CHARMM-style PDB file with segment names, atoms N, HN, CA, C and O in Angstrom:
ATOM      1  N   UNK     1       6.867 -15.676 -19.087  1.00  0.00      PROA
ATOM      2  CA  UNK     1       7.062 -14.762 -17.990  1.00  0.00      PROA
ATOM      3  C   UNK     1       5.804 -14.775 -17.115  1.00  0.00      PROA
ATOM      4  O   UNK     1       4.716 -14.882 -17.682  1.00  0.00      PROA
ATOM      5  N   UNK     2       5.874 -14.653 -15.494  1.00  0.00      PROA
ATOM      6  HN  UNK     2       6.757 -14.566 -15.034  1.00  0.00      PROA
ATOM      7  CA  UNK     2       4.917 -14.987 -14.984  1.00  0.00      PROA
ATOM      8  C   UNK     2       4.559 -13.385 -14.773  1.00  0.00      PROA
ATOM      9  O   UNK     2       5.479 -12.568 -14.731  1.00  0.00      PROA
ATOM     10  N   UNK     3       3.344 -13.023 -14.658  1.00  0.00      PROA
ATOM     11  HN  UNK     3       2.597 -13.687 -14.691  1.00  0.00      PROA
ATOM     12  CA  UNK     3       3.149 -11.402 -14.043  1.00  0.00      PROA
ATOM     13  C   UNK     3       2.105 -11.938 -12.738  1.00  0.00      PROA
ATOM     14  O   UNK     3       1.484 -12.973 -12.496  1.00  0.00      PROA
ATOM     15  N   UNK     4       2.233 -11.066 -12.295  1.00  0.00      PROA
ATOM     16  HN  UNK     4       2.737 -10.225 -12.492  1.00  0.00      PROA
ATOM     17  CA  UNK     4       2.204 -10.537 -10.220  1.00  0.00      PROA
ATOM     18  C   UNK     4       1.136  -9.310 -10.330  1.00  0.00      PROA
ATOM     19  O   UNK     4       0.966  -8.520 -11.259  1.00  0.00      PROA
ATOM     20  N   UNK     5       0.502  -9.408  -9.126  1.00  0.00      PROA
ATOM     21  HN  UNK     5       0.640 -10.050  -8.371  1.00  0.00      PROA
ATOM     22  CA  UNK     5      -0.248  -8.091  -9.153  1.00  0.00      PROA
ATOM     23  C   UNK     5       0.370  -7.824  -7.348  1.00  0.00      PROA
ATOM     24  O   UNK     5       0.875  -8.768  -6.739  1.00  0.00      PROA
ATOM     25  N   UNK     6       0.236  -6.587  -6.777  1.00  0.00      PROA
ATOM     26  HN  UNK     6      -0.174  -5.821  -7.271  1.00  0.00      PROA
ATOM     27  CA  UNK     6       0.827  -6.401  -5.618  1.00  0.00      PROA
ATOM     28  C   UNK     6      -0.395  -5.027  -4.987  1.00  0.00      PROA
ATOM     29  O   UNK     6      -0.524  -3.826  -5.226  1.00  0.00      PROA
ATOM     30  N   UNK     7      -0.968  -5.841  -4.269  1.00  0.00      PROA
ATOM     31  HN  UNK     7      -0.863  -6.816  -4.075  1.00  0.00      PROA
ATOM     32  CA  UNK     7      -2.420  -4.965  -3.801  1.00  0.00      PROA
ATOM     33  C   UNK     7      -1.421  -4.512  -2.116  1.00  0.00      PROA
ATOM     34  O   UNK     7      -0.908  -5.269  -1.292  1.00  0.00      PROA
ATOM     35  N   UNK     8      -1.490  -2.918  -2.165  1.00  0.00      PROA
ATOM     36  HN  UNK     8      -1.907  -2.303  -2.835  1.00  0.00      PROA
ATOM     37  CA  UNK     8      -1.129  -2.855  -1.030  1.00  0.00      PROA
ATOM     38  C   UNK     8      -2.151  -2.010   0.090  1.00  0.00      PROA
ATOM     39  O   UNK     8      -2.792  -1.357  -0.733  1.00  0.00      PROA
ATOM     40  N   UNK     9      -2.532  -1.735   1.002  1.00  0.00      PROA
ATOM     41  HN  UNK     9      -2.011  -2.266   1.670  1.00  0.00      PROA
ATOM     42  CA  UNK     9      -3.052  -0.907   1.653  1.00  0.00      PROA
ATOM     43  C   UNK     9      -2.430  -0.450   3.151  1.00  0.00      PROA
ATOM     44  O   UNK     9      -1.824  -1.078   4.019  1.00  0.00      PROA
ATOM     45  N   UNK    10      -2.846   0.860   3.039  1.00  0.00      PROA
ATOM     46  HN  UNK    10      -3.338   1.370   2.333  1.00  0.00      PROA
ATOM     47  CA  UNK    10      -2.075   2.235   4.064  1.00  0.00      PROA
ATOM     48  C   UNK    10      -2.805   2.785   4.501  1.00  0.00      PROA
ATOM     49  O   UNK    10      -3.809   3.167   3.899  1.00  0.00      PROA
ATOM     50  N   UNK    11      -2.414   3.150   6.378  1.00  0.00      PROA
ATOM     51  HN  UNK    11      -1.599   2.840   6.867  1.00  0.00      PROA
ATOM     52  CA  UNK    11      -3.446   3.944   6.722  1.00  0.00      PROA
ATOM     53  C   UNK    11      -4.242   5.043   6.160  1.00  0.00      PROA
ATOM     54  O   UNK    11      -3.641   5.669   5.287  1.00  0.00      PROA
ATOM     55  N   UNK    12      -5.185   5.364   6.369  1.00  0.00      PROA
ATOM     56  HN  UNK    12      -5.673   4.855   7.078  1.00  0.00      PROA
ATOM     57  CA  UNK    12      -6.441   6.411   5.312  1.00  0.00      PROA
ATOM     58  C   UNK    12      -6.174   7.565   5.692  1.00  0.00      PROA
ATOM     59  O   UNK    12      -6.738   8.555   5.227  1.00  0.00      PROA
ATOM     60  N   UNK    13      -4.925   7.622   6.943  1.00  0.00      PROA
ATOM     61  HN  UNK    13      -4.467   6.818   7.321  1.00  0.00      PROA
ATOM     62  CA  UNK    13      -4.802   9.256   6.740  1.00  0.00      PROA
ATOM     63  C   UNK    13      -3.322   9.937   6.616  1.00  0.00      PROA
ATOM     64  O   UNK    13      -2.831  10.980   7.047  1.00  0.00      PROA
ATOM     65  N   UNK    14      -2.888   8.942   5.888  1.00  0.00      PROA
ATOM     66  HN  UNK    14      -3.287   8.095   5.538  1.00  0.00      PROA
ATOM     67  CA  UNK    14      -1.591   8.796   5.895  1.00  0.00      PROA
ATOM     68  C   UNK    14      -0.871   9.954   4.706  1.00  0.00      PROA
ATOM     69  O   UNK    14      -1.482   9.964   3.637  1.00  0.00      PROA
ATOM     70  N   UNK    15       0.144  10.752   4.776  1.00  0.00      PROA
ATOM     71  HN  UNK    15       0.640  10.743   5.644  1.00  0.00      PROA
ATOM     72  CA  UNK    15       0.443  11.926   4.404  1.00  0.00      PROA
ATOM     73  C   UNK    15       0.451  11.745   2.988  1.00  0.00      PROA
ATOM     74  O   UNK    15       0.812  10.618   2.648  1.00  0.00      PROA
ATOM     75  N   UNK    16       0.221  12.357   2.269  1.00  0.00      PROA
ATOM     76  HN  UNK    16      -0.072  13.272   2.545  1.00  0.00      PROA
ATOM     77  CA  UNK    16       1.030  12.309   0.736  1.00  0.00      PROA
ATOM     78  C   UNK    16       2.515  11.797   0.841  1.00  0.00      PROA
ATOM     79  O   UNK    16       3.104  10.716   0.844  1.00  0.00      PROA
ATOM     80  N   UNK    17       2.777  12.982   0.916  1.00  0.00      PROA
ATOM     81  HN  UNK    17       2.299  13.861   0.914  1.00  0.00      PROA
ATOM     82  CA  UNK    17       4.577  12.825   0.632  1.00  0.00      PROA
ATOM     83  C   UNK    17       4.886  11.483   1.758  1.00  0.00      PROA
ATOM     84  O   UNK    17       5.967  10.907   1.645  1.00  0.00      PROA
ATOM     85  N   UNK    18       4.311  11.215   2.384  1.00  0.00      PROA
ATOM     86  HN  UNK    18       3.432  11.684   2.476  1.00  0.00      PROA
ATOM     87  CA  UNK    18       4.809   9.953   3.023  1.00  0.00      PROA
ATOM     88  C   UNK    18       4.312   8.515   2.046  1.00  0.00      PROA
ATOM     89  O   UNK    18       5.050   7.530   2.041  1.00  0.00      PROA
ATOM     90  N   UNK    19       2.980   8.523   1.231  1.00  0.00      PROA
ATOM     91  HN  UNK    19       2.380   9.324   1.235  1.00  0.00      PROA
ATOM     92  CA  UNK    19       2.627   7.678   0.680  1.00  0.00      PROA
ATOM     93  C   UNK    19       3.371   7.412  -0.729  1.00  0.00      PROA
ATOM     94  O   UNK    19       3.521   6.264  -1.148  1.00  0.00      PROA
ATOM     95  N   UNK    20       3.878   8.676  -1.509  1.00  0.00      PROA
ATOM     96  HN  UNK    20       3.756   9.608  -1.168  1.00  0.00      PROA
ATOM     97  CA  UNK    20       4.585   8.565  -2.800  1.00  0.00      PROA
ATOM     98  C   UNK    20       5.810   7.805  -2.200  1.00  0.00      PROA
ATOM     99  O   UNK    20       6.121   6.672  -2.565  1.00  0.00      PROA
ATOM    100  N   UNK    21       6.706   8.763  -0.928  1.00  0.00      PROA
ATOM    101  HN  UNK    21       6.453   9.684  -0.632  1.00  0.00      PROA
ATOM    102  CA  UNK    21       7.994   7.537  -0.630  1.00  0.00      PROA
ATOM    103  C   UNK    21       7.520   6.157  -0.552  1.00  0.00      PROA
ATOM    104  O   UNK    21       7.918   5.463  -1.488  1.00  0.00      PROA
ATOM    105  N   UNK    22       6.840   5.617   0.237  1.00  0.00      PROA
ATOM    106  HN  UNK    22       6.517   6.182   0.997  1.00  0.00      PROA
ATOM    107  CA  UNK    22       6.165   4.013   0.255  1.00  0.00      PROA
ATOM    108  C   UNK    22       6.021   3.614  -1.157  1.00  0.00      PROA
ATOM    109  O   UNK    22       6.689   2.659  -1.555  1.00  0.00      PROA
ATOM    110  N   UNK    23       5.184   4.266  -2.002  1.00  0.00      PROA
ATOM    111  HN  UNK    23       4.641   5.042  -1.679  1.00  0.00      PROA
ATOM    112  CA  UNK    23       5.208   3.934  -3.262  1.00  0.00      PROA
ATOM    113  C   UNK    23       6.817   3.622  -4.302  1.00  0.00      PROA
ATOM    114  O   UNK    23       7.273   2.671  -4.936  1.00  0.00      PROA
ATOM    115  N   UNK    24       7.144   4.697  -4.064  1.00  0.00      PROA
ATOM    116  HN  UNK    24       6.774   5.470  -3.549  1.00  0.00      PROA
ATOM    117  CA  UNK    24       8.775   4.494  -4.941  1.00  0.00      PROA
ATOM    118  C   UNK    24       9.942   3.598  -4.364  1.00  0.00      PROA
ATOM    119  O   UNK    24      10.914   3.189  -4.999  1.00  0.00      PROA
ATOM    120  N   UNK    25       9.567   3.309  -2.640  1.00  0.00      PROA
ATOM    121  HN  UNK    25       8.778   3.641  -2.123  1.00  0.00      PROA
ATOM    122  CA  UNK    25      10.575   2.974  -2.593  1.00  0.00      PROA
ATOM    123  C   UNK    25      10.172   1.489  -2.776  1.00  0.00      PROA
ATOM    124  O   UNK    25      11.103   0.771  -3.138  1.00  0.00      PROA
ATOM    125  N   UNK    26       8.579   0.682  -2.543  1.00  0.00      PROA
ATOM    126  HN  UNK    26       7.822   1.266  -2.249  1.00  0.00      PROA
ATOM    127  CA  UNK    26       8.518  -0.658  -3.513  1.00  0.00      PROA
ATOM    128  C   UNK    26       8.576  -0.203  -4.807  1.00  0.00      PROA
ATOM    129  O   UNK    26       9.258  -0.994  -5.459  1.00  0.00      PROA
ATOM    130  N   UNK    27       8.356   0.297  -5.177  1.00  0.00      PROA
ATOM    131  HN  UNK    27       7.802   0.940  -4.647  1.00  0.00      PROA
ATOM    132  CA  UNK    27       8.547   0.453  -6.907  1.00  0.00      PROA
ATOM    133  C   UNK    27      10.275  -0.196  -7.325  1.00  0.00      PROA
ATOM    134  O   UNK    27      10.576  -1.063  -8.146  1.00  0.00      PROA
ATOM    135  N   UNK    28      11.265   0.701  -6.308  1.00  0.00      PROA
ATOM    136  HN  UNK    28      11.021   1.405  -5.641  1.00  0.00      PROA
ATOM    137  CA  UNK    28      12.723   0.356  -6.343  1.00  0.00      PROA
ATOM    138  C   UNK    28      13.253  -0.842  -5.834  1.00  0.00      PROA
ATOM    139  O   UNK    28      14.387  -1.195  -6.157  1.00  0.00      PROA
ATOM    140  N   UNK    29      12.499  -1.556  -5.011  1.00  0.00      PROA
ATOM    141  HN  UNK    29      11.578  -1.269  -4.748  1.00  0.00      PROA
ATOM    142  CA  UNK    29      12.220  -3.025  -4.280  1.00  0.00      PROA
ATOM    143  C   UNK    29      12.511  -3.672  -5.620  1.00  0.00      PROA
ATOM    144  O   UNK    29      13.581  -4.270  -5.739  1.00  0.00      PROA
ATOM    145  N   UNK    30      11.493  -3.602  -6.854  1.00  0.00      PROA
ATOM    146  HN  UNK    30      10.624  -3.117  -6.758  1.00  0.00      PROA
ATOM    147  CA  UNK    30      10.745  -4.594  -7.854  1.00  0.00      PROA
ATOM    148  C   UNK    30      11.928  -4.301  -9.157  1.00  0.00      PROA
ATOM    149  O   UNK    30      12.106  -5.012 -10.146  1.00  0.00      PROA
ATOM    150  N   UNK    31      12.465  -3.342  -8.882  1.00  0.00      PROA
ATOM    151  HN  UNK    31      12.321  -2.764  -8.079  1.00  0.00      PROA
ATOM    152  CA  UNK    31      12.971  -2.584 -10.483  1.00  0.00      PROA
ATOM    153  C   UNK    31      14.348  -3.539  -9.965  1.00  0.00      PROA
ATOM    154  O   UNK    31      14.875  -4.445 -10.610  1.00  0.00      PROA
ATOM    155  N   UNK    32      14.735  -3.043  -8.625  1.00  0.00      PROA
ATOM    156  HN  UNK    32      14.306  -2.308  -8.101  1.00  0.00      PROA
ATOM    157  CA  UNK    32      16.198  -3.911  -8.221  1.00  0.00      PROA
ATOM    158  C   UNK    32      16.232  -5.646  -8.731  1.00  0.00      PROA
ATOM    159  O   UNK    32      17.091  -6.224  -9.396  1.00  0.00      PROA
ATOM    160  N   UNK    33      15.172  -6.084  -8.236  1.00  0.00      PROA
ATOM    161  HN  UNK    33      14.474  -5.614  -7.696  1.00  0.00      PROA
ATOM    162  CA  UNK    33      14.947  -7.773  -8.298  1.00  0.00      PROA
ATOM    163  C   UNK    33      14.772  -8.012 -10.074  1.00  0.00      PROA
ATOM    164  O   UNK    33      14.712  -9.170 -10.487  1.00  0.00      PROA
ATOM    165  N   UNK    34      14.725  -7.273 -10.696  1.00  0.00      PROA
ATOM    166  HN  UNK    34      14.773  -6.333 -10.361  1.00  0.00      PROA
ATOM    167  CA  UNK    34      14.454  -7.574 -11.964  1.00  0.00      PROA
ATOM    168  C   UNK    34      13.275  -7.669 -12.537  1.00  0.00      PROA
ATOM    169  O   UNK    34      13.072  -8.214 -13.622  1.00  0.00      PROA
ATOM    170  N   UNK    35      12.279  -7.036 -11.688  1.00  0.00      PROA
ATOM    171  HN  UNK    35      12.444  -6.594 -10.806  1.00  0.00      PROA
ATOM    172  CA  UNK    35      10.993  -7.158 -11.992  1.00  0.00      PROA
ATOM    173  C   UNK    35      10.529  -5.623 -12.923  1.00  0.00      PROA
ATOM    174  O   UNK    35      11.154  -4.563 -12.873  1.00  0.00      PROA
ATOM    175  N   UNK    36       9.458  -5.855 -13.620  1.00  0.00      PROA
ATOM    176  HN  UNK    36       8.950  -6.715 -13.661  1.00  0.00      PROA
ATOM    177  CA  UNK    36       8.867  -4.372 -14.287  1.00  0.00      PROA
ATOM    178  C   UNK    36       7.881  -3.811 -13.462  1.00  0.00      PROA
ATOM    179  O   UNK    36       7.035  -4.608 -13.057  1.00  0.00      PROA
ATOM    180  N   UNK    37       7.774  -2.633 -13.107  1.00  0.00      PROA
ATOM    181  HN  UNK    37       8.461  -1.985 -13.436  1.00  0.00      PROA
ATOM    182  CA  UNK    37       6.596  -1.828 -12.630  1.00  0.00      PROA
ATOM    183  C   UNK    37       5.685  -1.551 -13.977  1.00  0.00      PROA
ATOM    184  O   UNK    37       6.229  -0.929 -14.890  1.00  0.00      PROA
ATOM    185  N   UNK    38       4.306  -1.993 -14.138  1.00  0.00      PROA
ATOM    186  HN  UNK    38       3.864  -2.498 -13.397  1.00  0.00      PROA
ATOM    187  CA  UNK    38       3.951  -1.279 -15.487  1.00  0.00      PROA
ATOM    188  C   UNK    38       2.692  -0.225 -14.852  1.00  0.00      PROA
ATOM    189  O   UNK    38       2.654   0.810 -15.517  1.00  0.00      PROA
ATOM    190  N   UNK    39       1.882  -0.245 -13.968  1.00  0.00      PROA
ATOM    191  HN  UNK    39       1.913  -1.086 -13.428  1.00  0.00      PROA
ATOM    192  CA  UNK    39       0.974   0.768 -13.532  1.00  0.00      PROA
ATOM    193  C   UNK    39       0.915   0.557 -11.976  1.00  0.00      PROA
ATOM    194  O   UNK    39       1.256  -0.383 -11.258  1.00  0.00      PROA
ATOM    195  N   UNK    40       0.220   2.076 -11.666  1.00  0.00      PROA
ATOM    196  HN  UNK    40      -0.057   2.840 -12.249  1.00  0.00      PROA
ATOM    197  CA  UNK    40      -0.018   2.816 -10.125  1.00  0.00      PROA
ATOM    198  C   UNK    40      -1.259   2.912 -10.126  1.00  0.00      PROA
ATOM    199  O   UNK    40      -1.782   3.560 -11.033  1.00  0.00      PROA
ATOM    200  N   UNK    41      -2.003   2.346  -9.199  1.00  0.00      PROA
ATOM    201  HN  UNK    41      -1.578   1.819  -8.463  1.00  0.00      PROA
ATOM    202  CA  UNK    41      -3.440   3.174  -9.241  1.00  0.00      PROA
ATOM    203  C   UNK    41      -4.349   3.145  -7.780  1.00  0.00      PROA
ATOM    204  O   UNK    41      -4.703   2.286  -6.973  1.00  0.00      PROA
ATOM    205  N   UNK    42      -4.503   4.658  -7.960  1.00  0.00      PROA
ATOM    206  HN  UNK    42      -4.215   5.356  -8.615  1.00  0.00      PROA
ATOM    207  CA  UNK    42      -4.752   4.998  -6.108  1.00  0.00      PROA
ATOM    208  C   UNK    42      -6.486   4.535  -6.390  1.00  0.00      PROA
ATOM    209  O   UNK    42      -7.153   4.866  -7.370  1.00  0.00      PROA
ATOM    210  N   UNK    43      -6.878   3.810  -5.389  1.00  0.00      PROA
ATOM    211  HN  UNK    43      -6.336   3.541  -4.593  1.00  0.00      PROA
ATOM    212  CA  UNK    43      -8.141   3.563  -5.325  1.00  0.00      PROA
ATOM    213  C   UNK    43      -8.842   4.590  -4.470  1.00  0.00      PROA
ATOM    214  O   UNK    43     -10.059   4.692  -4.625  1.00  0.00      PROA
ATOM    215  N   UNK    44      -8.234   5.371  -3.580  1.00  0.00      PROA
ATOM    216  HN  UNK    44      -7.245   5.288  -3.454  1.00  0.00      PROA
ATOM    217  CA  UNK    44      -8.891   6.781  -2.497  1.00  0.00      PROA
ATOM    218  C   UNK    44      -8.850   5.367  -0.926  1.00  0.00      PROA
ATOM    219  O   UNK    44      -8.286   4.293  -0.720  1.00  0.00      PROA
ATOM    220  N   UNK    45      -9.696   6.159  -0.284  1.00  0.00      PROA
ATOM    221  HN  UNK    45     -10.155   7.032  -0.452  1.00  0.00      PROA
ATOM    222  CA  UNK    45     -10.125   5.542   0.814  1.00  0.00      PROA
ATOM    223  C   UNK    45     -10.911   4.470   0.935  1.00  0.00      PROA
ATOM    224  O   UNK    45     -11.484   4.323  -0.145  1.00  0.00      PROA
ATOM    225  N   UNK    46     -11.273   3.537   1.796  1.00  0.00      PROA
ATOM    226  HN  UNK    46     -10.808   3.656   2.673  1.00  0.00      PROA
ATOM    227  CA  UNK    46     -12.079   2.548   0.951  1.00  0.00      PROA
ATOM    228  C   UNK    46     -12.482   1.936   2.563  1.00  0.00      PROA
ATOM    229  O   UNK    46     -11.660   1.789   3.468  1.00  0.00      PROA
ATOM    230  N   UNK    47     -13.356   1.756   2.612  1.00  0.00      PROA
ATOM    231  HN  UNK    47     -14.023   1.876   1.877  1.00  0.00      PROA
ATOM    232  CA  UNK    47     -13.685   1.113   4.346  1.00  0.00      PROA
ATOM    233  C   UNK    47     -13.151  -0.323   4.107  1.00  0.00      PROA
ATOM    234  O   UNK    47     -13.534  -0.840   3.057  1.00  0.00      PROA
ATOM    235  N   UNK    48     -12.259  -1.120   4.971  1.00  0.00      PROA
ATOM    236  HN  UNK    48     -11.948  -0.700   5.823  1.00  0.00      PROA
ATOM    237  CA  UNK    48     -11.586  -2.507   4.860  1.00  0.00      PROA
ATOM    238  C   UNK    48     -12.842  -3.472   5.131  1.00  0.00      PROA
ATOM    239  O   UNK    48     -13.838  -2.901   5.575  1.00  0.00      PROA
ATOM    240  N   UNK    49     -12.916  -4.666   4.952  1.00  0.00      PROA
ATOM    241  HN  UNK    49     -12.107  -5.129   4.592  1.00  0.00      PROA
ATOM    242  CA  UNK    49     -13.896  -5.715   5.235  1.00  0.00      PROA
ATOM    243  C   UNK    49     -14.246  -6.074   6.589  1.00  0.00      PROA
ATOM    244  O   UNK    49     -15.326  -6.561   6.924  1.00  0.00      PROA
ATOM    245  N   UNK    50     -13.025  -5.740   7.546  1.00  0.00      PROA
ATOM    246  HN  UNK    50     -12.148  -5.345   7.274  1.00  0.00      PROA
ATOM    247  CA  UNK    50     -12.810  -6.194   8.869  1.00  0.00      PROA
ATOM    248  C   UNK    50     -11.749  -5.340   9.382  1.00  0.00      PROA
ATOM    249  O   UNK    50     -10.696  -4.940   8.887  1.00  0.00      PROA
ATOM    250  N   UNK    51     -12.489  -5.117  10.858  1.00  0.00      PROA
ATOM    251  HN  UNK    51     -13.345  -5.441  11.260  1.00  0.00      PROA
ATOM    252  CA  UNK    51     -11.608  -4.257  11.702  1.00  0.00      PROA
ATOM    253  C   UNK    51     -10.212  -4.561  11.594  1.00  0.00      PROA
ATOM    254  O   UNK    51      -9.826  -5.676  11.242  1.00  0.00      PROA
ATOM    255  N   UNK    52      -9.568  -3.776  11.833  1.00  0.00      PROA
ATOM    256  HN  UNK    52      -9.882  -2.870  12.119  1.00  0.00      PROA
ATOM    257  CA  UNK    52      -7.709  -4.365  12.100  1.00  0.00      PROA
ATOM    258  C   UNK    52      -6.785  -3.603  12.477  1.00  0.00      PROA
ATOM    259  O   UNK    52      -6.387  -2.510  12.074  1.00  0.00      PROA
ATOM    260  N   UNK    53      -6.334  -4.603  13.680  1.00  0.00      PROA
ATOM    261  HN  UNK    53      -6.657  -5.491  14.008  1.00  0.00      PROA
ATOM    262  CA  UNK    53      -5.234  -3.801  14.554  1.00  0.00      PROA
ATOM    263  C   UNK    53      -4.215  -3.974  14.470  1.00  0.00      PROA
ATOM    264  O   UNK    53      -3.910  -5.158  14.613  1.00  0.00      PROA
ATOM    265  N   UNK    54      -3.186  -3.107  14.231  1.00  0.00      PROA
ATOM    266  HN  UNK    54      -3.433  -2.145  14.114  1.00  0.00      PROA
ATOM    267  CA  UNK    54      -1.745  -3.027  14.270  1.00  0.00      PROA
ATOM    268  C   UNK    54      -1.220  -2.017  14.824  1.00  0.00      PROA
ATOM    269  O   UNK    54      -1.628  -0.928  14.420  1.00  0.00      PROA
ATOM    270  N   UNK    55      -0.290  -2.021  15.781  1.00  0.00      PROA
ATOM    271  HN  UNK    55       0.041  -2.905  16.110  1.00  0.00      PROA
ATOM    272  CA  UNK    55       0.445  -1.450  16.783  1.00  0.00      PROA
ATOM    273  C   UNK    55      -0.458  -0.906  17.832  1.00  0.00      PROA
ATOM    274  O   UNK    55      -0.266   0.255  18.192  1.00  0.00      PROA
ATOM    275  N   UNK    56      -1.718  -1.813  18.535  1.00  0.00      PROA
ATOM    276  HN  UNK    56      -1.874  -2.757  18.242  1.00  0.00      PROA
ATOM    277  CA  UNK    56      -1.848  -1.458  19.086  1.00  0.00      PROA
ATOM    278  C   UNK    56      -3.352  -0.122  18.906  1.00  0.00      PROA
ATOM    279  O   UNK    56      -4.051   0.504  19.702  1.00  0.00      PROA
ATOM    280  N   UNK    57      -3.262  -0.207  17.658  1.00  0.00      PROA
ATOM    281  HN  UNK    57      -2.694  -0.715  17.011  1.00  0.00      PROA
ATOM    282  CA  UNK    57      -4.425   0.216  16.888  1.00  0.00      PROA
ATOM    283  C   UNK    57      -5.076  -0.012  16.693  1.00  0.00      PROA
ATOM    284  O   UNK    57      -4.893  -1.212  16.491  1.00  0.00      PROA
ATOM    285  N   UNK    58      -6.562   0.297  16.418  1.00  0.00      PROA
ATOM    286  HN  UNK    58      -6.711   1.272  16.582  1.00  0.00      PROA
ATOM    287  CA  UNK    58      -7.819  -0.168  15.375  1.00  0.00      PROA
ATOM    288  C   UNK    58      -7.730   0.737  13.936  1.00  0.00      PROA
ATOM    289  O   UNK    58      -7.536   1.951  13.880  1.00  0.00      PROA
ATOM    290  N   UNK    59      -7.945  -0.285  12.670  1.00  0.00      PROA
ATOM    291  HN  UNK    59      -8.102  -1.271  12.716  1.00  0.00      PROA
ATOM    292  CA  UNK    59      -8.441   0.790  11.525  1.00  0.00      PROA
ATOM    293  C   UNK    59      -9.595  -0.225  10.896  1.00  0.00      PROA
ATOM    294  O   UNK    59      -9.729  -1.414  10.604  1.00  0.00      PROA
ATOM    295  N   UNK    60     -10.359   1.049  10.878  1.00  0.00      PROA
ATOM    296  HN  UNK    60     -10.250   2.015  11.114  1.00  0.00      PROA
ATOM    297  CA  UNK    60     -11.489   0.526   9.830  1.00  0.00      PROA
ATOM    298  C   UNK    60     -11.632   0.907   8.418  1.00  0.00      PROA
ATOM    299  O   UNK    60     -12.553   0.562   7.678  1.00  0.00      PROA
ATOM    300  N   UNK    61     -10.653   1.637   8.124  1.00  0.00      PROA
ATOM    301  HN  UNK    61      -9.905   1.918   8.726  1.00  0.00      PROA
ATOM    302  CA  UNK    61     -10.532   2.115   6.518  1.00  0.00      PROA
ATOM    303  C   UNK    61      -9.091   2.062   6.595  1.00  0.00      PROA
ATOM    304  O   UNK    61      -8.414   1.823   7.594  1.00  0.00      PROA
ATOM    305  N   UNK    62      -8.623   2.367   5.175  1.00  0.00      PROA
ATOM    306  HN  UNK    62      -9.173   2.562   4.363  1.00  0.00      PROA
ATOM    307  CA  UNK    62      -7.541   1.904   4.270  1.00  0.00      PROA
ATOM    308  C   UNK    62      -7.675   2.880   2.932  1.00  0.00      PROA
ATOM    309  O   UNK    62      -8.583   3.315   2.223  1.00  0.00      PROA
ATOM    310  N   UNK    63      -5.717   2.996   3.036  1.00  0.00      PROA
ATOM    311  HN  UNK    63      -4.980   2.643   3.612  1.00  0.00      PROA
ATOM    312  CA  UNK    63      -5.988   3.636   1.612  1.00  0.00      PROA
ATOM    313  C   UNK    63      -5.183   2.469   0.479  1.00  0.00      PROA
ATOM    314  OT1 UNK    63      -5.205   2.672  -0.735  1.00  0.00      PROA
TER     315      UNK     63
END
């Protein structure tokens, strides 16, 4: 069996209850495909390596 690691990052000010849905609903992504979820782990805020824009945005941190 091959195992996967899946590093994701989200804006740093991004709601709770908006981040657990993101969380469960890949969690339900992986469980559907036949894959196992075995751990969660919030790292907090974390300044990114390099600026980065999306939509029109700048972020310099990440959660």
């Amino acid at each position: 069996m091959v195992f996967y690691e899946m590093l994701v990052i989200v804006r740093a000010n991004l709601m709770e209850a908006n981040l657990k849905d993101l969380v469960r609903t890949s969690a339900k992504l992986v469980l559907e495909r036949g894959g196992v979820v075995r751990n969660f782990e919030n790292w907090g805020v974390l300044r990114l390596p390099t600026r980065t824009r999306r939509h029109q945005e700048y972020f310099d941190d990440g959660q």
